[in-house]
Amino acid sequence: AVANSAEWRDLRGRTFVALGATAELGPLALLLQCGATVVAVARGKPAKWAELVSMARASAGTLVVPLKRPASSDEEIAAAAGADLLTETPELAAWLAETLPALPKGATVGTYTYLDGELNVRISLACDLVCSSLVAKGLCAGVAFVQTPSQAFLLPAGCTEACDESYASSYLRLLRYEPNARPAAPVADGEPTRHAHDGYVPMQGPNYALAKAINHWRAVLARSRDGLTVSSNVAPACRTASMVAGDNKNARAVAAALAGMGNFRPMLVFNAETVAVLMGMLLIHDVRNPASVASP
């Protein structure tokens, strides 16, 4: 619907906050292309900020960034831009509270951060503090997350049936791998059948699971208690640098798993650029369509 609707893709007059703006799966580029005002929060890395400033200049949107000192030229902005969510959390929350009232109303605050190990829990808590403070001040109309399949989710019965069918005809059964589709959970009389997706990956560890659970909890509170729009969509498996390269100690094993995953129907693995656009389109749908499940 978003791809075919020029009206929905016109985001002029809408504000988005991107915590972790340089994330590979974040929607920054797409939002700027669609004319949105994007408040970008990321650490001070001049080369990366130079790319973002150049991207914004070539787009229909407006990029708003925290600056350590006054700057006028693009080079000066790139050198002065950025703030650390881990060490400057209260300062960033205060800066956003001062900045957002002057921008188009109804900001959607998105969390797109990732760090290795226990730092991932810390950065998720920092984002949650920023988000909750903006909600308390009435400066947030919605929250957004790009969720991982490596979590536990409730599934419709049809999904579990499809999993069982795929497993029955796959090599996994021949290799004696246990099926991932679980039997229906016990429910009270009159309650609908509930099936759970067990997507936890032991290799990713408890810190990753806890960091994502923090996002889930904020999403639940925002929608059920605060009455906000919540865009929290699960991204498909994809090749991101944080997963298959860099300092990730499991990078080689993860890269091998992603390379072989496509051999088992219906699994598919995508490149990060494709997933970023896909998740950005879902975000736009969630905030533009009042009939979407994201709307309270």
mmCIF file of C-alpha atoms in Angstrom:
data_model
loop_
_atom_site.group_PDB
_atom_site.id
_atom_site.type_symbol
_atom_site.label_atom_id
_atom_site.label_comp_id
_atom_site.label_asym_id
_atom_site.label_seq_id
_atom_site.Cartn_x
_atom_site.Cartn_y
_atom_site.Cartn_z
ATOM 1 C CA ALA A 1 0.000 0.000 0.000
ATOM 2 C CA VAL A 2 2.802 2.438 0.843
ATOM 3 C CA ALA A 3 4.695 1.762 -2.385
ATOM 4 C CA ASN A 4 1.565 2.553 -4.417
ATOM 5 C CA SER A 5 0.438 5.594 -2.432
ATOM 6 C CA ALA A 6 2.188 8.908 -3.081
ATOM 7 C CA GLU A 7 -0.015 10.441 -0.379
ATOM 8 C CA TRP A 8 1.195 8.049 2.310
ATOM 9 C CA ARG A 9 4.826 8.481 1.214
ATOM 10 C CA ASP A 10 4.560 12.259 1.571
ATOM 11 C CA LEU A 11 5.885 12.764 5.087
ATOM 12 C CA ARG A 12 6.213 16.535 4.999
ATOM 13 C CA GLY A 13 4.944 17.914 8.288
ATOM 14 C CA ARG A 14 5.840 14.746 10.221
ATOM 15 C CA THR A 15 8.646 14.321 12.737
ATOM 16 C CA PHE A 16 10.606 11.170 13.545
ATOM 17 C CA VAL A 17 13.303 10.694 16.175
ATOM 18 C CA ALA A 18 15.903 8.052 15.312
ATOM 19 C CA LEU A 19 17.826 6.795 18.347
ATOM 20 C CA GLY A 20 20.725 4.966 16.766
ATOM 21 C CA ALA A 21 20.284 6.849 13.503
ATOM 22 C CA THR A 22 23.174 5.156 11.705
ATOM 23 C CA ALA A 23 21.841 1.609 12.227
ATOM 24 C CA GLU A 24 21.890 -0.509 9.079
ATOM 25 C CA LEU A 25 18.215 -1.430 9.421
ATOM 26 C CA GLY A 26 17.085 2.040 10.462
ATOM 27 C CA PRO A 27 14.643 4.082 8.334
ATOM 28 C CA LEU A 28 16.619 7.343 8.189
ATOM 29 C CA ALA A 29 17.328 7.383 4.450
ATOM 30 C CA LEU A 30 13.775 6.477 3.443
ATOM 31 C CA LEU A 31 12.191 8.998 5.822
ATOM 32 C CA LEU A 32 14.369 11.806 4.459
ATOM 33 C CA GLN A 33 13.536 10.810 0.883
ATOM 34 C CA CYS A 34 9.847 11.072 1.771
ATOM 35 C CA GLY A 35 10.213 14.614 3.137
ATOM 36 C CA ALA A 36 10.090 13.904 6.881
ATOM 37 C CA THR A 37 11.817 15.897 9.581
ATOM 38 C CA VAL A 38 14.211 13.447 11.237
ATOM 39 C CA VAL A 39 15.965 14.123 14.530
ATOM 40 C CA ALA A 40 19.032 11.887 14.345
ATOM 41 C CA VAL A 41 20.861 10.697 17.463
ATOM 42 C CA ALA A 42 24.117 8.774 17.090
ATOM 43 C CA ARG A 43 27.666 8.897 18.372
ATOM 44 C CA GLY A 44 30.099 11.507 17.096
ATOM 45 C CA LYS A 45 31.778 9.994 14.055
ATOM 46 C CA PRO A 46 32.571 12.832 11.602
ATOM 47 C CA ALA A 47 32.906 10.614 8.530
ATOM 48 C CA LYS A 48 29.511 9.006 9.156
ATOM 49 C CA TRP A 49 27.866 12.333 9.915
ATOM 50 C CA ALA A 50 29.301 13.759 6.687
ATOM 51 C CA GLU A 51 27.464 10.986 4.812
ATOM 52 C CA LEU A 52 24.204 11.752 6.644
ATOM 53 C CA VAL A 53 24.474 15.492 6.024
ATOM 54 C CA SER A 54 25.138 14.866 2.325
ATOM 55 C CA MET A 55 22.182 12.468 2.203
ATOM 56 C CA ALA A 56 19.903 15.054 3.796
ATOM 57 C CA ARG A 57 21.026 17.787 1.401
ATOM 58 C CA ALA A 58 20.037 15.570 -1.532
ATOM 59 C CA SER A 59 16.648 14.653 -0.057
ATOM 60 C CA ALA A 60 13.261 16.307 0.388
ATOM 61 C CA GLY A 61 13.520 16.020 4.166
ATOM 62 C CA THR A 62 15.064 17.916 7.064
ATOM 63 C CA LEU A 63 17.800 16.515 9.303
ATOM 64 C CA VAL A 64 18.083 17.793 12.878
ATOM 65 C CA VAL A 65 21.197 16.831 14.862
ATOM 66 C CA PRO A 66 22.711 17.529 18.294
ATOM 67 C CA LEU A 67 25.840 19.691 18.067
ATOM 68 C CA LYS A 68 28.671 19.952 20.568
ATOM 69 C CA ARG A 69 29.445 23.483 19.382
ATOM 70 C CA PRO A 70 28.069 26.025 16.885
ATOM 71 C CA ALA A 71 28.639 25.040 13.248
ATOM 72 C CA SER A 72 27.680 26.497 9.885
ATOM 73 C CA SER A 73 29.342 24.626 7.012
ATOM 74 C CA ASP A 74 28.600 20.978 6.304
ATOM 75 C CA GLU A 75 32.157 20.072 7.335
ATOM 76 C CA GLU A 76 31.768 21.861 10.657
ATOM 77 C CA ILE A 77 28.385 20.214 11.271
ATOM 78 C CA ALA A 78 29.814 16.740 10.620
ATOM 79 C CA ALA A 79 32.710 17.420 13.004
ATOM 80 C CA ALA A 80 30.469 18.764 15.792
ATOM 81 C CA ALA A 81 27.473 16.436 15.444
ATOM 82 C CA GLY A 82 26.611 13.507 17.649
ATOM 83 C CA ALA A 83 26.035 12.448 21.232
ATOM 84 C CA ASP A 84 26.472 9.206 23.147
ATOM 85 C CA LEU A 85 23.251 7.663 24.411
ATOM 86 C CA LEU A 86 25.205 5.620 26.965
ATOM 87 C CA THR A 87 27.061 8.484 28.645
ATOM 88 C CA GLU A 88 24.879 11.484 27.831
ATOM 89 C CA THR A 89 21.394 10.066 28.374
ATOM 90 C CA PRO A 90 19.928 12.858 30.567
ATOM 91 C CA GLU A 91 21.451 15.552 28.372
ATOM 92 C CA LEU A 92 19.974 14.004 25.236
ATOM 93 C CA ALA A 93 16.552 13.660 26.842
ATOM 94 C CA ALA A 94 16.681 17.347 27.832
ATOM 95 C CA TRP A 95 17.859 18.403 24.366
ATOM 96 C CA LEU A 96 15.042 16.486 22.682
ATOM 97 C CA ALA A 97 12.512 18.004 25.093
ATOM 98 C CA GLU A 98 13.739 21.462 24.079
ATOM 99 C CA THR A 99 13.970 20.677 20.361
ATOM 100 C CA LEU A 100 10.752 18.803 19.574
ATOM 101 C CA PRO A 101 8.248 21.600 20.441
ATOM 102 C CA ALA A 102 9.688 23.686 17.593
ATOM 103 C CA LEU A 103 9.250 20.883 15.034
ATOM 104 C CA PRO A 104 6.127 19.499 13.347
ATOM 105 C CA LYS A 105 3.949 18.005 16.067
ATOM 106 C CA GLY A 106 3.386 14.326 16.764
ATOM 107 C CA ALA A 107 6.890 12.846 16.833
ATOM 108 C CA THR A 108 7.419 9.106 16.423
ATOM 109 C CA VAL A 109 10.406 7.988 18.503
ATOM 110 C CA GLY A 110 12.260 5.021 17.030
ATOM 111 C CA THR A 111 14.859 2.848 18.778
ATOM 112 C CA TYR A 112 17.384 1.264 16.396
ATOM 113 C CA THR A 113 20.431 0.681 18.608
ATOM 114 C CA TYR A 114 22.662 -2.360 19.005
ATOM 115 C CA LEU A 115 25.868 -2.991 20.946
ATOM 116 C CA ASP A 116 27.607 -6.232 21.865
ATOM 117 C CA GLY A 117 27.166 -7.985 25.207
ATOM 118 C CA GLU A 118 25.882 -6.202 28.294
ATOM 119 C CA LEU A 119 26.248 -2.844 26.549
ATOM 120 C CA ASN A 120 23.194 -3.816 24.521
ATOM 121 C CA VAL A 121 21.110 -3.880 27.702
ATOM 122 C CA ARG A 122 22.519 -0.524 28.781
ATOM 123 C CA ILE A 123 21.807 1.165 25.466
ATOM 124 C CA SER A 124 18.268 -0.236 25.424
ATOM 125 C CA LEU A 125 17.675 1.132 28.924
ATOM 126 C CA ALA A 126 19.041 4.516 27.850
ATOM 127 C CA CYS A 127 16.693 4.634 24.864
ATOM 128 C CA ASP A 128 13.808 3.594 27.096
ATOM 129 C CA LEU A 129 14.564 6.423 29.517
ATOM 130 C CA VAL A 130 14.629 8.951 26.668
ATOM 131 C CA CYS A 131 11.413 7.559 25.204
ATOM 132 C CA SER A 132 9.547 7.454 28.509
ATOM 133 C CA SER A 133 10.588 11.015 29.356
ATOM 134 C CA LEU A 134 9.241 12.301 26.036
ATOM 135 C CA VAL A 135 5.999 10.382 26.531
ATOM 136 C CA ALA A 136 5.596 11.883 30.007
ATOM 137 C CA LYS A 137 6.026 15.390 28.553
ATOM 138 C CA GLY A 138 3.434 14.773 25.821
ATOM 139 C CA LEU A 139 6.050 15.132 23.073
ATOM 140 C CA CYS A 140 5.664 11.651 21.610
ATOM 141 C CA ALA A 141 2.778 10.454 19.435
ATOM 142 C CA GLY A 142 4.212 7.014 18.810
ATOM 143 C CA VAL A 143 7.149 4.678 19.284
ATOM 144 C CA ALA A 144 8.861 2.441 16.764
ATOM 145 C CA PHE A 145 11.164 -0.578 16.832
ATOM 146 C CA VAL A 146 12.681 -2.993 14.343
ATOM 147 C CA GLN A 147 12.237 -6.302 16.113
ATOM 148 C CA THR A 148 14.192 -9.518 15.714
ATOM 149 C CA PRO A 149 12.894 -13.020 14.948
ATOM 150 C CA SER A 150 15.207 -14.175 17.783
ATOM 151 C CA GLN A 151 12.492 -13.640 20.383
ATOM 152 C CA ALA A 152 9.340 -15.327 21.629
ATOM 153 C CA PHE A 153 6.064 -14.331 19.972
ATOM 154 C CA LEU A 154 2.478 -15.498 19.899
ATOM 155 C CA LEU A 155 1.536 -16.987 16.536
ATOM 156 C CA PRO A 156 -1.774 -17.672 14.782
ATOM 157 C CA ALA A 157 -2.581 -21.367 14.541
ATOM 158 C CA GLY A 158 -2.123 -21.201 10.760
ATOM 159 C CA CYS A 159 1.547 -20.252 11.158
ATOM 160 C CA THR A 160 2.200 -23.270 13.365
ATOM 161 C CA GLU A 161 0.437 -25.562 10.886
ATOM 162 C CA ALA A 162 2.571 -24.170 8.055
ATOM 163 C CA CYS A 163 5.720 -24.744 10.143
ATOM 164 C CA ASP A 164 4.730 -28.362 10.750
ATOM 165 C CA GLU A 165 4.160 -28.917 7.023
ATOM 166 C CA SER A 166 7.511 -27.370 6.092
ATOM 167 C CA TYR A 167 9.351 -29.371 8.742
ATOM 168 C CA ALA A 168 7.802 -32.646 7.592
ATOM 169 C CA SER A 169 9.326 -32.252 4.118
ATOM 170 C CA SER A 170 12.658 -30.646 5.070
ATOM 171 C CA TYR A 171 16.187 -31.935 5.532
ATOM 172 C CA LEU A 172 15.945 -30.887 9.184
ATOM 173 C CA ARG A 173 13.638 -33.807 9.892
ATOM 174 C CA LEU A 174 16.020 -36.230 8.214
ATOM 175 C CA LEU A 175 18.883 -34.791 10.271
ATOM 176 C CA ARG A 176 16.768 -35.313 13.423
ATOM 177 C CA TYR A 177 16.578 -31.636 14.335
ATOM 178 C CA GLU A 178 13.773 -30.882 16.746
ATOM 179 C CA PRO A 179 10.845 -28.947 15.203
ATOM 180 C CA ASN A 180 10.602 -25.334 16.312
ATOM 181 C CA ALA A 181 6.793 -25.226 16.158
ATOM 182 C CA ARG A 182 5.453 -25.965 19.622
ATOM 183 C CA PRO A 183 2.121 -27.476 20.632
ATOM 184 C CA ALA A 184 -0.604 -25.066 21.667
ATOM 185 C CA ALA A 185 -0.142 -23.631 25.159
ATOM 186 C CA PRO A 186 -2.723 -24.451 27.848
ATOM 187 C CA VAL A 187 -5.440 -21.796 28.077
ATOM 188 C CA ALA A 188 -8.488 -21.204 30.251
ATOM 189 C CA ASP A 189 -11.901 -22.354 29.083
ATOM 190 C CA GLY A 190 -13.235 -20.086 26.376
ATOM 191 C CA GLU A 191 -9.835 -18.575 25.557
ATOM 192 C CA PRO A 192 -8.527 -18.779 21.980
ATOM 193 C CA THR A 193 -5.783 -21.248 21.160
ATOM 194 C CA ARG A 194 -2.320 -19.790 21.667
ATOM 195 C CA HIS A 195 0.827 -20.892 19.884
ATOM 196 C CA ALA A 196 4.287 -19.588 20.777
ATOM 197 C CA HIS A 197 7.247 -18.987 18.481
ATOM 198 C CA ASP A 198 10.492 -19.909 20.261
ATOM 199 C CA GLY A 199 13.068 -17.872 18.389
ATOM 200 C CA TYR A 200 15.684 -17.532 21.096
ATOM 201 C CA VAL A 201 19.207 -18.319 19.892
ATOM 202 C CA PRO A 202 21.535 -19.424 22.737
ATOM 203 C CA MET A 203 24.537 -18.072 20.832
ATOM 204 C CA GLN A 204 23.163 -14.529 21.136
ATOM 205 C CA GLY A 205 23.033 -14.825 24.902
ATOM 206 C CA PRO A 206 20.819 -13.374 27.648
ATOM 207 C CA ASN A 207 21.873 -9.758 27.138
ATOM 208 C CA TYR A 208 20.480 -9.698 23.620
ATOM 209 C CA ALA A 209 17.213 -11.271 24.783
ATOM 210 C CA LEU A 210 16.859 -8.818 27.681
ATOM 211 C CA ALA A 211 17.606 -5.808 25.505
ATOM 212 C CA LYS A 212 14.845 -6.801 23.095
ATOM 213 C CA ALA A 213 12.461 -7.559 25.971
ATOM 214 C CA ILE A 214 12.931 -3.969 27.154
ATOM 215 C CA ASN A 215 11.752 -2.802 23.727
ATOM 216 C CA HIS A 216 8.746 -5.116 23.929
ATOM 217 C CA TRP A 217 7.788 -3.808 27.351
ATOM 218 C CA ARG A 218 7.939 -0.190 26.171
ATOM 219 C CA ALA A 219 5.774 -1.109 23.171
ATOM 220 C CA VAL A 220 3.171 -2.745 25.420
ATOM 221 C CA LEU A 221 3.052 0.228 27.796
ATOM 222 C CA ALA A 222 2.954 2.775 24.994
ATOM 223 C CA ARG A 223 -0.021 1.158 23.280
ATOM 224 C CA SER A 224 -2.090 -0.179 26.176
ATOM 225 C CA ARG A 225 -1.427 2.454 28.840
ATOM 226 C CA ASP A 226 -0.379 5.596 26.955
ATOM 227 C CA GLY A 227 -2.613 5.204 23.885
ATOM 228 C CA LEU A 228 0.220 5.757 21.414
ATOM 229 C CA THR A 229 0.798 4.347 17.953
ATOM 230 C CA VAL A 230 3.310 1.494 18.171
ATOM 231 C CA SER A 231 5.206 0.311 15.106
ATOM 232 C CA SER A 232 7.018 -2.860 16.158
ATOM 233 C CA ASN A 233 7.574 -5.148 13.190
ATOM 234 C CA VAL A 234 9.772 -8.228 13.017
ATOM 235 C CA ALA A 235 12.533 -7.979 10.437
ATOM 236 C CA PRO A 236 13.435 -11.063 8.389
ATOM 237 C CA ALA A 237 16.833 -12.662 8.710
ATOM 238 C CA CYS A 238 19.459 -10.482 7.044
ATOM 239 C CA ARG A 239 23.187 -9.926 6.733
ATOM 240 C CA THR A 240 24.186 -6.934 8.852
ATOM 241 C CA ALA A 241 27.735 -5.976 9.738
ATOM 242 C CA SER A 242 26.948 -6.299 13.447
ATOM 243 C CA MET A 243 26.006 -9.946 12.854
ATOM 244 C CA VAL A 244 28.620 -11.195 10.406
ATOM 245 C CA ALA A 245 31.650 -8.907 10.835
ATOM 246 C CA GLY A 246 33.412 -6.536 13.191
ATOM 247 C CA ASP A 247 34.003 -7.463 16.825
ATOM 248 C CA ASN A 248 31.185 -10.018 16.998
ATOM 249 C CA LYS A 249 32.871 -13.160 18.352
ATOM 250 C CA ASN A 250 30.181 -15.318 16.731
ATOM 251 C CA ALA A 251 30.423 -13.632 13.326
ATOM 252 C CA ARG A 252 31.807 -16.660 11.479
ATOM 253 C CA ALA A 253 29.161 -19.031 12.859
ATOM 254 C CA VAL A 254 26.350 -16.548 12.192
ATOM 255 C CA ALA A 255 27.568 -15.930 8.639
ATOM 256 C CA ALA A 256 27.613 -19.690 7.976
ATOM 257 C CA ALA A 257 24.104 -20.102 9.385
ATOM 258 C CA LEU A 258 22.750 -17.260 7.260
ATOM 259 C CA ALA A 259 24.462 -18.651 4.163
ATOM 260 C CA GLY A 260 22.762 -22.028 4.621
ATOM 261 C CA MET A 261 19.382 -20.884 5.891
ATOM 262 C CA GLY A 262 17.898 -20.484 2.424
ATOM 263 C CA ASN A 263 18.146 -24.240 1.891
ATOM 264 C CA PHE A 264 15.290 -24.814 4.303
ATOM 265 C CA ARG A 265 11.888 -23.715 3.035
ATOM 266 C CA PRO A 266 10.435 -21.160 3.671
ATOM 267 C CA MET A 267 13.509 -19.443 5.126
ATOM 268 C CA LEU A 268 15.036 -16.552 3.184
ATOM 269 C CA VAL A 269 17.958 -14.275 4.030
ATOM 270 C CA PHE A 270 18.129 -10.701 2.721
ATOM 271 C CA ASN A 271 20.733 -7.985 2.427
ATOM 272 C CA ALA A 272 20.517 -5.171 4.962
ATOM 273 C CA GLU A 273 19.702 -2.532 2.338
ATOM 274 C CA THR A 274 16.589 -4.430 1.263
ATOM 275 C CA VAL A 275 15.384 -4.969 4.813
ATOM 276 C CA ALA A 276 15.931 -1.324 5.763
ATOM 277 C CA VAL A 277 13.583 -0.184 3.000
ATOM 278 C CA LEU A 278 11.036 -2.902 3.808
ATOM 279 C CA MET A 279 10.946 -2.013 7.514
ATOM 280 C CA GLY A 280 10.798 1.686 6.683
ATOM 281 C CA MET A 281 7.767 1.082 4.484
ATOM 282 C CA LEU A 282 6.068 -0.810 7.321
ATOM 283 C CA LEU A 283 6.804 2.092 9.666
ATOM 284 C CA ILE A 284 5.212 4.540 7.236
ATOM 285 C CA HIS A 285 2.181 2.275 6.915
ATOM 286 C CA ASP A 286 1.818 2.063 10.677
ATOM 287 C CA VAL A 287 1.885 5.813 11.232
ATOM 288 C CA ARG A 288 -0.200 6.738 8.167
ATOM 289 C CA ASN A 289 -2.941 4.119 8.255
ATOM 290 C CA PRO A 290 -5.401 4.673 11.117
ATOM 291 C CA ALA A 291 -6.747 1.148 10.557
ATOM 292 C CA SER A 292 -3.354 -0.525 11.083
ATOM 293 C CA VAL A 293 -2.799 -2.793 14.085
ATOM 294 C CA ALA A 294 -0.200 -0.246 15.247
ATOM 295 C CA SER A 295 -2.949 2.253 15.988
ATOM 296 C CA PRO A 296 -4.488 2.133 19.476
#
